Coordinates of C-alpha atoms in Angstrom, one line a residue:
M610 CA 0.0 0.0 0.0
E611 CA 1.4 3.4 -1.1
L612 CA 1.3 6.1 1.6
R613 CA 0.5 8.8 -0.9
V614 CA -2.8 7.1 -1.7
I615 CA -3.7 7.0 2.0
L616 CA -2.7 10.7 2.5
S617 CA -4.9 11.8 -0.5
Q618 CA -7.9 10.0 0.9
I619 CA -7.4 11.5 4.4
E620 CA -7.4 14.9 2.8
N621 CA -10.8 14.1 1.2
E622 CA -12.2 13.2 4.7
N623 CA -13.9 10.1 3.5
E624 CA -14.0 8.0 6.7
E625 CA -15.1 4.7 5.0
E626 CA -12.3 4.9 2.4
I627 CA -9.8 5.9 5.1
E628 CA -10.7 3.0 7.2
R629 CA -10.5 0.6 4.3
L630 CA -7.1 1.8 3.1
L631 CA -5.7 1.9 6.7
H632 CA -7.0 -1.6 7.4
E633 CA -5.0 -2.9 4.3
Y634 CA -1.9 -1.0 5.5
N635 CA -2.2 -2.5 9.0
T636 CA -2.6 -6.0 7.6
E637 CA 0.5 -5.7 5.5
N638 CA 2.7 -4.1 8.2
C639 CA 1.4 -5.7 11.5
R640 CA 4.7 -7.6 11.7
T641 CA 6.9 -4.8 10.5
F642 CA 9.4 -3.4 13.1
S643 CA 12.0 -1.8 10.8
F644 CA 11.1 0.7 8.1
E645 CA 12.9 2.1 5.0
Q646 CA 14.3 5.5 5.4
K647 CA 13.2 6.7 1.9
E648 CA 9.6 6.9 3.0
E649 CA 10.4 8.6 6.3
D650 CA 8.9 12.0 5.2
S651 CA 5.7 10.3 4.1
R652 CA 5.3 8.4 7.4
I653 CA 5.8 11.7 9.3
R654 CA 3.0 13.3 7.2
L655 CA 0.8 10.2 7.8
C656 CA 1.3 10.5 11.6
R657 CA 0.3 14.2 11.5
A658 CA -2.7 13.4 9.3
L659 CA -3.9 10.5 11.6
L660 CA -3.8 12.9 14.6
E661 CA -6.0 15.3 12.6
V662 CA -8.5 12.5 11.9
L663 CA -8.5 11.5 15.6
V664 CA -9.2 15.1 16.7
R665 CA -12.3 15.1 14.5
A666 CA -15.4 13.4 15.8
A667 CA -14.7 10.1 13.9
Q668 CA -16.6 6.9 14.5
P669 CA -15.1 4.4 17.0
R670 CA -14.2 1.9 14.2
C671 CA -12.4 4.5 12.2
Q672 CA -10.6 5.7 15.4
S673 CA -9.4 2.3 16.4
T674 CA -8.1 1.7 12.8
C675 CA -6.3 5.0 12.8
L676 CA -4.8 4.2 16.3
E677 CA -3.6 0.8 15.1
T678 CA -1.8 2.4 12.1
L679 CA -0.3 5.0 14.5
R680 CA 0.8 2.2 16.8
I681 CA 2.6 0.5 13.9
L682 CA 4.2 3.8 12.8
S683 CA 5.3 4.5 16.4
R684 CA 7.8 1.6 16.2
D685 CA 10.0 4.0 14.2
K686 CA 11.7 6.5 16.5
R687 CA 12.4 8.9 13.6
V688 CA 8.8 9.7 12.8
L689 CA 7.5 10.5 16.3
G690 CA 7.8 14.3 16.0
P691 CA 4.1 15.1 15.5
V692 CA 3.0 12.6 18.1
S693 CA 5.5 13.6 20.8
T694 CA 4.0 17.2 21.0
R695 CA 1.8 18.3 23.8
D696 CA -1.3 18.2 21.5
G697 CA -0.4 14.7 20.3
I698 CA 0.0 13.3 23.8
L699 CA -3.2 15.0 25.1
T700 CA -5.1 13.6 22.1
L701 CA -4.0 10.1 22.8
A702 CA -4.6 10.5 26.5
R703 CA -8.2 11.7 25.9
L704 CA -8.9 8.6 23.7
A705 CA -7.3 6.4 26.4
R706 CA -9.6 8.0 29.0
I707 CA -6.8 8.8 31.3
G708 CA -7.8 11.0 34.1
P709 CA -10.5 11.4 36.8
D710 CA -13.1 12.8 34.3
D711 CA -13.7 9.5 32.5
P712 CA -17.5 9.2 32.3
R713 CA -17.5 5.4 32.1
T714 CA -16.4 3.5 35.2
D715 CA -16.7 -0.1 36.2
T716 CA -19.7 0.5 38.5
D717 CA -22.1 1.3 35.6
K718 CA -20.8 -1.5 33.3
D719 CA -23.2 -4.3 32.6
D720 CA -22.1 -7.9 32.2
K721 CA -23.1 -7.8 28.6
Q722 CA -21.4 -5.0 26.6
T723 CA -23.1 -3.5 23.6
E724 CA -21.3 -3.4 20.3
E725 CA -20.5 0.3 20.7
E726 CA -19.0 -0.2 24.1
Q727 CA -16.8 -3.0 22.8
Q728 CA -15.6 -0.6 20.0
Q729 CA -14.9 2.1 22.6
E730 CA -12.9 -0.4 24.6
V731 CA -10.8 -1.2 21.6
V732 CA -10.2 2.5 21.1
V733 CA -9.0 2.9 24.7
V734 CA -6.7 -0.1 24.4
E735 CA -5.2 1.0 21.1
A736 CA -4.6 4.5 22.5
L737 CA -2.9 3.1 25.5
K738 CA -0.7 0.9 23.3
C739 CA 0.2 4.0 21.2
L740 CA 1.2 5.9 24.3
C741 CA 3.4 3.0 25.5
N742 CA 5.3 2.9 22.2
V743 CA 5.6 6.7 22.0
V744 CA 6.8 7.1 25.6
F745 CA 9.2 4.3 25.2
N746 CA 10.8 5.6 22.0
S747 CA 10.7 9.3 22.4
T748 CA 12.5 11.4 25.1
Q749 CA 10.4 14.4 24.2
A750 CA 7.2 12.4 24.8
Q751 CA 8.5 11.3 28.2
Q752 CA 9.0 15.0 29.1
V753 CA 5.6 15.9 27.8
G754 CA 4.0 13.0 29.7
A755 CA 5.6 14.3 32.9
D756 CA 4.4 17.8 32.2
V757 CA 0.8 16.9 31.6
Q758 CA 0.8 14.5 34.6
L759 CA 0.0 11.3 32.8
A760 CA 1.1 9.2 35.8
Q761 CA -1.4 11.0 38.1
G762 CA -4.1 10.6 35.5
L763 CA -3.4 6.8 35.3
C764 CA -3.7 6.6 39.1
A765 CA -7.0 8.4 38.9
Q766 CA -8.2 6.0 36.2
L767 CA -7.2 3.0 38.4
Q768 CA -9.1 4.5 41.3
A769 CA -12.2 5.2 39.3
A770 CA -12.1 1.6 37.9
G771 CA -12.0 0.1 41.4
G772 CA -8.3 -0.8 41.6
G773 CA -8.0 -2.9 38.5
A774 CA -11.6 -4.1 38.0
A775 CA -11.6 -2.5 34.5
P776 CA -11.4 -4.8 31.4
H777 CA -8.2 -6.8 31.4
E778 CA -6.4 -5.1 28.5
V779 CA -7.3 -1.6 29.8
S780 CA -5.8 -2.4 33.2
L781 CA -2.8 -4.2 31.7
F782 CA -1.7 -1.4 29.4
S783 CA -2.5 1.3 31.9
L784 CA -0.1 -0.4 34.3
R785 CA 2.4 -0.9 31.6
L786 CA 2.3 2.8 30.7
L787 CA 2.6 3.7 34.4
F788 CA 5.7 1.4 34.6
L789 CA 7.3 3.1 31.6
L790 CA 6.8 6.6 33.0
S791 CA 8.1 5.6 36.4
A792 CA 11.1 3.8 34.9
L793 CA 12.2 6.4 32.4
R794 CA 11.5 9.5 34.5
T795 CA 13.0 9.9 38.0
D796 CA 10.8 12.9 38.7
V797 CA 7.7 10.8 38.0
R798 CA 9.0 8.1 40.2
G799 CA 9.5 10.6 43.1
L800 CA 5.9 12.0 42.6
L801 CA 4.4 8.5 42.7
R802 CA 6.4 7.7 45.8
K803 CA 4.9 10.8 47.5
E804 CA 1.4 10.2 46.2
P805 CA -0.5 8.7 49.1
R806 CA -2.9 6.7 46.9
A807 CA -0.4 5.3 44.4
M808 CA 0.9 2.4 46.5
A809 CA -2.5 1.7 47.9
L810 CA -4.0 1.5 44.5
L811 CA -1.3 -0.9 43.2
T812 CA -1.7 -3.0 46.3
D813 CA -5.4 -3.3 45.6
V814 CA -4.6 -4.4 42.0
L815 CA -2.5 -7.2 43.5
V816 CA -5.2 -8.2 46.0
R817 CA -7.8 -8.4 43.2
A818 CA -5.5 -10.3 40.8
L819 CA -4.3 -12.8 43.3
D820 CA -7.7 -13.1 45.1
V821 CA -6.2 -12.5 48.5
R822 CA -8.3 -13.2 51.5
W823 CA -6.9 -11.7 54.8
A824 CA -6.8 -14.0 57.8
G825 CA -4.9 -11.5 59.9
R826 CA -3.5 -8.0 59.8
Y827 CA -0.5 -9.2 57.7
E828 CA -1.5 -12.8 57.0
A829 CA -3.1 -13.9 53.8
A830 CA -5.3 -16.9 54.1
P831 CA -3.9 -20.0 52.3
P832 CA -5.7 -20.9 49.1
P833 CA -8.3 -23.6 49.3
P834 CA -6.9 -27.1 48.9
A835 CA -7.3 -28.6 45.4
A836 CA -7.5 -32.1 44.1
D837 CA -4.2 -31.5 42.2
P838 CA -1.4 -33.0 44.2
Q839 CA 1.0 -30.2 43.0
G840 CA -0.8 -27.7 45.2
P841 CA -3.4 -24.9 45.0
P842 CA -4.9 -24.0 41.6
P843 CA -2.6 -21.9 39.4
I844 CA -3.0 -18.2 38.8
P845 CA -4.9 -17.5 35.6
A846 CA -2.9 -16.1 32.7
Q847 CA -4.6 -12.7 32.6
E848 CA -4.3 -12.2 36.4
N849 CA -0.7 -13.2 36.2
E850 CA 0.1 -10.6 33.6
R851 CA -1.5 -7.8 35.6
T852 CA 0.3 -9.0 38.7
M853 CA 3.7 -8.7 37.0
E854 CA 3.0 -5.2 35.6
A855 CA 1.9 -4.0 39.1
L856 CA 5.0 -5.6 40.7
K857 CA 7.2 -3.7 38.2
V858 CA 5.6 -0.4 39.0
L859 CA 5.9 -1.0 42.7
F860 CA 9.5 -1.9 42.2
N861 CA 10.1 1.6 40.6
I862 CA 8.2 3.4 43.4
T863 CA 10.0 1.6 46.2
L864 CA 13.4 2.1 44.6
S865 CA 14.9 4.9 46.6
D866 CA 18.2 5.9 48.3
S867 CA 18.8 6.3 52.0
S868 CA 18.3 10.0 51.9
D869 CA 14.7 9.7 50.7
Q870 CA 12.2 9.7 53.6
S871 CA 9.1 9.2 51.5
L872 CA 8.6 5.7 52.6
T873 CA 9.0 6.3 56.3
G874 CA 6.3 6.7 58.9
Q875 CA 3.5 4.4 60.3
D876 CA 1.3 4.6 57.2
A877 CA 4.2 3.8 54.8
E878 CA 5.4 1.0 57.0
H879 CA 1.9 -0.5 57.2
Q880 CA 1.6 -0.4 53.4
L881 CA 5.1 -2.0 53.0
R882 CA 4.1 -4.8 55.4
L883 CA 1.0 -5.4 53.4
L884 CA 3.1 -5.8 50.3
V885 CA 5.4 -8.3 52.1
A886 CA 2.4 -10.3 53.1
I887 CA 1.1 -10.4 49.5
M888 CA 4.6 -11.4 48.3
R889 CA 4.6 -14.3 50.7
H890 CA 1.2 -15.4 49.4
L891 CA 2.5 -15.0 45.8
L892 CA 5.6 -17.1 46.5
L893 CA 3.4 -20.0 47.6
L894 CA 1.4 -19.9 44.4
R895 CA 2.1 -21.2 40.9
T896 CA 1.0 -20.2 37.4
L897 CA 0.1 -22.3 34.4
T898 CA 3.7 -22.9 33.4
E899 CA 6.9 -23.3 35.3
E900 CA 8.5 -20.6 33.2
K901 CA 5.8 -18.0 34.2
T902 CA 6.0 -19.1 37.8
E903 CA 9.7 -18.4 37.9
E904 CA 9.2 -15.0 36.2
V905 CA 6.5 -13.8 38.6
H906 CA 8.7 -15.0 41.6
S907 CA 11.6 -13.1 40.1
H908 CA 9.5 -9.8 40.2
A909 CA 8.5 -10.6 43.8
V910 CA 12.2 -11.0 44.7
N911 CA 13.1 -7.7 43.1
L912 CA 10.3 -5.9 45.1
L913 CA 11.3 -7.6 48.4
S914 CA 14.9 -6.4 47.8
N915 CA 13.6 -2.7 48.0
I916 CA 11.6 -3.1 51.2
P917 CA 13.3 -2.3 54.5
M918 CA 14.6 -5.4 56.1
P919 CA 12.7 -5.0 59.4
C920 CA 9.5 -5.4 57.5
L921 CA 10.5 -8.8 56.2
D922 CA 9.6 -10.4 59.5
V923 CA 6.1 -10.7 58.0
L924 CA 7.5 -13.5 55.8
I925 CA 8.0 -15.8 58.8
D926 CA 5.6 -14.4 61.5
V927 CA 2.6 -16.6 60.5
P928 CA 1.3 -19.8 61.9
V929 CA 3.0 -23.0 60.7
Q930 CA 0.7 -25.1 58.6
P931 CA 1.0 -28.9 58.4
G932 CA 3.8 -29.9 55.9
Q933 CA 5.5 -26.5 56.0
E934 CA 9.1 -25.8 57.0
E935 CA 9.7 -24.2 60.3
C936 CA 12.6 -23.0 62.5
G937 CA 12.3 -21.7 66.0
G938 CA 8.6 -21.6 65.8
K939 CA 8.7 -19.4 62.6
N940 CA 7.1 -20.4 59.3
M941 CA 9.9 -20.9 56.7
A942 CA 7.7 -21.9 53.7
A943 CA 8.4 -18.7 51.8
I944 CA 12.2 -18.8 52.7
Q945 CA 12.3 -22.3 51.3
V946 CA 10.7 -21.1 48.1
L947 CA 13.4 -18.4 47.8
L948 CA 16.2 -21.0 48.4
D949 CA 14.7 -23.3 45.6
F950 CA 14.4 -20.2 43.3
M951 CA 18.1 -19.4 44.0
E952 CA 19.3 -22.9 43.3
K953 CA 17.3 -22.9 40.0
R954 CA 19.1 -19.7 39.0
V955 CA 22.5 -21.2 39.9
D956 CA 21.8 -24.3 37.9
R957 CA 20.8 -22.3 34.9
G958 CA 24.4 -21.3 34.4
S959 CA 23.8 -18.0 32.6
N960 CA 22.6 -14.5 33.2
Y961 CA 23.9 -14.6 36.8
K962 CA 24.1 -10.8 37.2
E963 CA 20.4 -10.1 36.5
G964 CA 18.9 -13.5 37.5
L965 CA 20.9 -14.6 40.6
T966 CA 22.4 -11.5 42.3
P967 CA 19.0 -10.1 43.5
V968 CA 18.0 -13.2 45.3
L969 CA 21.4 -13.7 46.8
S970 CA 21.4 -10.1 48.1
L971 CA 17.9 -10.5 49.5
L972 CA 18.8 -13.7 51.3
A973 CA 22.0 -12.2 52.7
E974 CA 20.4 -9.1 54.0
S975 CA 17.4 -10.9 55.5
S976 CA 19.8 -13.3 57.2
R977 CA 21.8 -10.4 58.6
H978 CA 18.7 -8.8 60.2
H979 CA 16.7 -11.9 61.2
R980 CA 18.3 -14.6 63.2
E981 CA 15.7 -17.3 62.5
I982 CA 16.1 -16.8 58.7
R983 CA 19.9 -17.0 58.9
K984 CA 19.8 -20.1 61.1
Y985 CA 17.4 -21.9 58.8
I986 CA 19.3 -21.0 55.6
K987 CA 22.6 -22.0 57.1
A988 CA 21.2 -25.4 58.0
K989 CA 20.2 -25.9 54.4
V990 CA 23.3 -24.3 52.7
L991 CA 26.1 -24.9 55.1
P992 CA 25.3 -28.0 57.1
P993 CA 27.9 -29.4 59.6
L994 CA 31.0 -30.5 57.6
K995 CA 31.5 -34.2 57.2
D996 CA 33.2 -34.6 53.8
V997 CA 36.6 -32.9 54.0
K998 CA 38.3 -35.2 51.5
N999 CA 37.0 -33.2 48.5
R1000 CA 37.5 -29.6 47.5
P1001 CA 34.7 -27.2 48.7
E1002 CA 33.9 -26.3 45.1
V1003 CA 33.7 -29.9 43.9
G1004 CA 30.2 -31.5 44.2
S1005 CA 26.5 -31.0 43.5
T1006 CA 25.3 -29.5 46.8
I1007 CA 24.3 -25.8 47.0
R1008 CA 27.4 -25.1 49.0
N1009 CA 29.6 -26.5 46.3
K1010 CA 27.8 -24.4 43.7
L1011 CA 28.1 -21.2 45.7
V1012 CA 31.8 -21.8 46.4
R1013 CA 32.4 -22.1 42.6
L1014 CA 30.7 -18.8 42.1
M1015 CA 33.1 -17.2 44.5
T1016 CA 35.7 -17.3 41.8
H1017 CA 33.4 -16.2 39.0
V1018 CA 34.7 -13.8 36.4
D1019 CA 31.9 -11.3 37.0
M1020 CA 32.8 -9.2 40.1
G1021 CA 29.2 -8.6 41.1
V1022 CA 28.3 -12.3 41.0
K1023 CA 31.5 -13.3 42.9
Q1024 CA 30.9 -10.6 45.6
S1025 CA 27.2 -11.5 46.1
A1026 CA 28.0 -15.2 46.5
A1027 CA 30.8 -14.6 48.9
E1028 CA 28.8 -12.0 50.9
F1029 CA 25.9 -14.5 51.3
L1030 CA 28.1 -17.2 52.6
F1031 CA 30.0 -14.8 54.9
V1032 CA 26.7 -13.7 56.5
L1033 CA 25.7 -17.3 57.0
C1034 CA 29.0 -17.7 58.9
K1035 CA 28.2 -14.8 61.1
E1036 CA 30.9 -12.8 59.3
S1037 CA 33.5 -14.9 61.0
V1038 CA 36.7 -15.3 58.9
D1039 CA 37.5 -18.7 60.5
N1040 CA 34.1 -20.1 59.8
L1041 CA 34.1 -18.9 56.2
V1042 CA 37.6 -20.4 55.5
K1043 CA 36.4 -23.6 57.1
Y1044 CA 33.6 -24.0 54.6
T1045 CA 35.2 -22.4 51.5
G1046 CA 38.9 -22.5 51.9
Y1047 CA 41.1 -19.5 52.1
G1048 CA 41.8 -19.3 48.4
S1049 CA 38.1 -18.9 47.5
A1050 CA 37.5 -16.4 50.3
A1051 CA 40.6 -14.2 49.7
G1052 CA 38.8 -11.8 47.4
L1053 CA 36.1 -10.9 49.9
L1054 CA 38.5 -10.8 52.9
L1055 CA 40.8 -8.4 50.9
S1056 CA 37.9 -6.1 50.1
R1057 CA 36.9 -6.0 53.8
G1058 CA 40.4 -5.8 55.2
L1059 CA 40.1 -9.1 57.0
L1060 CA 42.9 -11.1 55.4
G1061 CA 44.5 -11.4 58.8
G1062 CA 41.3 -12.9 60.4
G1063 CA 38.6 -11.4 62.7
R1064 CA 34.9 -10.6 62.2
G1065 CA 32.8 -8.2 60.3
E1066 CA 31.0 -5.2 61.8
T1067 CA 27.6 -6.9 62.3
Q1068 CA 26.9 -8.2 65.8
Y1069 CA 25.7 -11.8 66.0
S1070 CA 24.9 -14.3 68.7
E1071 CA 27.7 -16.4 70.1
D1072 CA 29.0 -19.3 68.0
E1073 CA 27.8 -22.8 68.7
D1074 CA 30.0 -25.8 68.4
S1075 CA 28.6 -27.5 65.3
D1076 CA 31.7 -29.4 64.3
T1077 CA 31.1 -33.1 63.5
E1078 CA 33.4 -35.8 64.8
E1079 CA 34.7 -36.4 61.2
Y1080 CA 35.7 -32.8 60.9
K1081 CA 37.4 -32.7 64.3
E1082 CA 39.5 -35.7 63.5
A1083 CA 40.5 -34.4 60.1
K1084 CA 41.0 -30.7 61.1
P1085 CA 44.8 -30.9 61.7
Y1086 CA 45.3 -32.3 58.2
I1087 CA 43.1 -29.9 56.3
N1088 CA 44.9 -27.5 54.0
P1089 CA 43.4 -24.1 54.9
I1090 CA 44.1 -22.7 51.4
T1091 CA 42.2 -25.3 49.6
G1092 CA 39.8 -26.3 52.4
Y1093 CA 40.2 -30.1 52.3
V1094 CA 42.6 -32.9 53.2
E1095 CA 45.1 -33.3 50.4
E1096 CA 46.6 -36.6 49.6
P1097 CA 50.3 -36.6 50.5
G1098 CA 52.4 -35.9 47.5
A1099 CA 55.3 -38.1 46.2
N1100 CA 58.8 -37.3 47.6
P1101 CA 60.9 -36.1 44.7
L1102 CA 64.1 -37.4 46.3
E1103 CA 62.9 -41.0 46.3
E1104 CA 63.5 -41.5 42.6
M1105 CA 66.8 -39.6 42.4
T1106 CA 70.2 -41.3 42.4
E1107 CA 72.9 -40.2 44.9
E1108 CA 74.8 -38.4 42.1
Q1109 CA 71.6 -36.4 41.2
K1110 CA 71.1 -35.5 44.9
E1111 CA 74.7 -34.3 45.1
Y1112 CA 74.3 -32.3 41.9
E1113 CA 71.1 -30.6 43.2
A1114 CA 72.7 -29.9 46.6
Q1115 CA 75.8 -28.2 44.9
K1116 CA 73.5 -26.1 42.7
L1117 CA 71.5 -25.0 45.8
V1118 CA 74.8 -24.0 47.6
K1119 CA 75.9 -21.9 44.6
M1120 CA 72.5 -20.1 44.5
I1121 CA 72.7 -19.3 48.2
D1122 CA 76.3 -18.0 47.8
Q1123 CA 75.3 -15.7 44.9
L1124 CA 72.4 -14.4 46.9
S1125 CA 74.5 -13.7 50.0
R1126 CA 77.1 -11.9 47.9
L1127 CA 74.5 -9.7 46.3
S1128 CA 73.0 -9.0 49.7
A1129 CA 76.4 -8.0 51.1
E1130 CA 77.3 -5.7 48.2
A1131 CA 73.9 -4.0 48.5
A1132 CA 74.4 -3.5 52.2
Q1133 CA 77.8 -2.0 51.7
V1134 CA 76.5 0.4 49.1
S1135 CA 73.7 1.4 51.4
R1136 CA 76.2 2.1 54.3
L1137 CA 78.4 4.2 52.1
E1138 CA 75.4 6.3 50.9
D1139 CA 74.2 6.8 54.4
S1140 CA 77.7 8.0 55.5
L1141 CA 78.0 10.4 52.6
T1142 CA 74.5 11.8 53.1
T1143 CA 75.3 12.4 56.8
F1144 CA 78.5 14.3 55.8
C1145 CA 76.6 16.5 53.3
C1146 CA 73.9 17.3 55.8
A1147 CA 76.7 18.4 58.3
L1148 CA 78.1 20.7 55.6
V1149 CA 74.7 22.2 55.0
Q1150 CA 74.0 22.8 58.7
K1151 CA 77.4 24.4 59.2
K1152 CA 77.6 26.7 56.2
N1153 CA 73.9 27.0 55.3
V1154 CA 74.4 25.9 51.7
S1155 CA 71.3 25.0 49.8
T1156 CA 72.8 22.9 47.1
V1157 CA 74.8 19.9 48.2
P1158 CA 74.8 16.3 46.9
G1159 CA 72.5 13.8 48.6
R1160 CA 70.2 11.0 47.9
R1161 CA 67.3 11.8 50.3
G1162 CA 65.7 14.7 48.7
L1163 CA 68.8 17.1 48.7
P1164 CA 69.7 18.7 45.4
P1165 CA 73.3 18.0 44.1
L1166 CA 76.1 20.3 45.1
Q1167 CA 77.5 22.4 42.2
W1168 CA 81.3 22.5 41.8
H1169 CA 83.7 24.2 39.3
S1170 CA 85.5 21.7 37.1
N1171 CA 88.7 23.7 37.3
Q1172 CA 91.0 23.0 40.3
G1173 CA 88.1 21.0 41.9
H1174 CA 87.1 24.1 43.9
P1175 CA 83.5 24.9 44.7
A1176 CA 81.6 27.8 43.0
Q1177 CA 82.5 31.3 44.2
S1178 CA 78.9 31.8 45.2
S1179 CA 79.7 29.8 48.3
P1180 CA 83.0 31.3 49.5
G1181 CA 82.6 29.9 53.0
L1182 CA 83.3 26.4 51.8
E1183 CA 86.9 27.2 50.8
S1184 CA 88.1 27.6 54.4
D1185 CA 86.7 24.3 55.5
L1186 CA 87.9 22.0 52.7
P1187 CA 91.6 21.2 52.1
P1188 CA 93.2 22.8 49.0
H1189 CA 93.5 20.7 45.8
S1190 CA 96.5 18.4 45.7
N1191 CA 97.6 15.5 43.4
S1192 CA 97.8 13.0 46.3
G1193 CA 94.3 11.6 46.3
V1194 CA 93.0 8.7 48.4
G1195 CA 95.1 5.6 47.8
G1196 CA 97.6 7.5 45.6
G1197 CA 95.0 8.4 42.9
H1198 CA 94.1 11.7 41.4
A1199 CA 90.5 12.0 42.5
T1200 CA 89.0 15.4 42.4
M1201 CA 86.9 16.9 45.2
Q1202 CA 83.8 16.1 43.1
Q1203 CA 84.7 12.5 43.0
L1204 CA 85.3 12.4 46.8
I1205 CA 81.9 13.7 47.8
K1206 CA 79.7 12.4 44.9
P1207 CA 77.3 9.8 46.5
M1208 CA 77.0 6.4 45.0
G1209 CA 73.8 5.7 43.1
V1210 CA 73.4 9.4 41.9
R1211 CA 74.1 10.2 38.3
K1212 CA 75.6 13.5 37.1
D1213 CA 72.2 15.0 36.4
G1214 CA 71.1 14.3 40.0
T1215 CA 68.8 11.4 39.3
L1216 CA 69.0 8.1 41.2
A1217 CA 70.7 5.2 39.4
P1218 CA 69.4 1.6 39.7
L1219 CA 71.1 -0.7 42.2
E1220 CA 72.7 -2.8 39.5
E1221 CA 74.4 0.2 37.9
T1222 CA 75.6 1.3 41.4
I1223 CA 77.1 -2.1 42.2
A1224 CA 78.8 -2.3 38.8
A1225 CA 80.4 1.1 39.3
C1226 CA 81.6 0.0 42.7
R1227 CA 83.3 -3.0 41.2
D1228 CA 84.9 -0.9 38.4
H1229 CA 86.6 1.4 40.9
S1230 CA 87.4 -1.2 43.6
S1231 CA 91.2 -1.1 42.7
D1232 CA 91.4 2.7 43.1
C1233 CA 89.5 2.7 46.4
D1234 CA 91.6 0.0 48.2
S1235 CA 92.1 1.3 51.7
D1236 CA 94.2 -1.6 53.0

């Protein structure tokens, strides 16, 4: 379909012909995501013309067709100029019914929709899809969206629709647009964080989607038992989609630094604890497929990572149901799900940074702040040692897998795995080395300044003696570097003849002799330099001369080459130094410059390497014989 034909019909304002041509264009390009640059100007003109049609009082069918075409065109970032304007965004927002003035809410919607209402719903959904594409692909549209307060309008729409009781696609793409605005604009994220109803509305969306029934203030009633032996009935697909979009928005809202006080106070804490209770309920549910279950659990982990750690006691402060894990009277069912989720991500073997590090950080921080959680996780991950004949990184247990990650090439993955195990060991260097070996733990200990041993800064309860009899017996023979009992190696002298042993011994003696000679020469040079520097400093103190030779930060002394006398700028030196004579030390003809020039200093005043100094000392040894 040629664009000039569509443009000519739009100019004629024939709605039926416009709808027919656009429908053909949409059918041809519904799977098109890259466009030719030669038609860029025509596509820009088409975007502008479509907005003009939408501004006019067109029929819903024509509007939905125009919006579908605009959605296809919005995949191209280069043609979004006309749509990214204030008028373009407001036009799409009006068609998407964003704002509190939407005349149609869920309360006056009948079970059976009329054909016109269904067409209006299609218009709303297509307008929301267009806004999602435009906001995602255009920085200008993001700025305009913040200026016209699209996020606040979406919150008002959710409130008017009863917290997510609107048709599925309307709620889904409203939440997706809210996610894009909060992800791409920090100012929008801050406004939503301060908006009192935003978090409550999103919490209500989760309650409706997951069919939460409250059994206590922060306790969601377990789902009714089902005939399926795998557990409760799965979350339906549409509800699961809305749940994930709401979780992504909540992640953006709760993502704040320590200086932000928006989420403090009793009301905010109550809302956060409600979210933790819903996340616990969600972790115990499943979806239609294992892949979708892991995906929704991943979003739950990301959200829990943003919530203050004291609020996470809601995860375990619920009554223990039959068949659930417990530790110290606390319900550990949700913690066990997180451990299983972590092990799945470890076994995947890829995408550790995005897939594994969030759950490792969550488990580490929750273990640091909640003793029961740490105690339960340690019993699962670091049980009392029995097998000390294999390397800590060899094996199929979760401990073996995590120790292998401590030497991963990615610094973030390596640090997260090491930090998690360190917290389980109560930040004790000895306990960490016991379970991982010093070699694997060296990176973490170096970064914390604990290579010499000790503990971290967090205060923990006193250590309990959990060593097994097998470990106590093998402890004296464990190599602390590798963390296991090594097999004794073969003695290299056993297979050598007496002649070979004598040859190796003589070679060793020669090497030791060479090393001692070099050490003695270096010590002699150092003593000579120290003596000469002391002499020069004495001259400086006595005559207040600023330029004398020296190796410790003093500039070299300047002398005239004729007669060996110093420069006339320092006349005081002449009375303290003997006059020039031909009888030098040892009968030589050394000048005054040679007498006081320190070893290891070149003529230009720079330091010479030790090898060069020793070589010079050997060259002049015959002239400096003092015997």
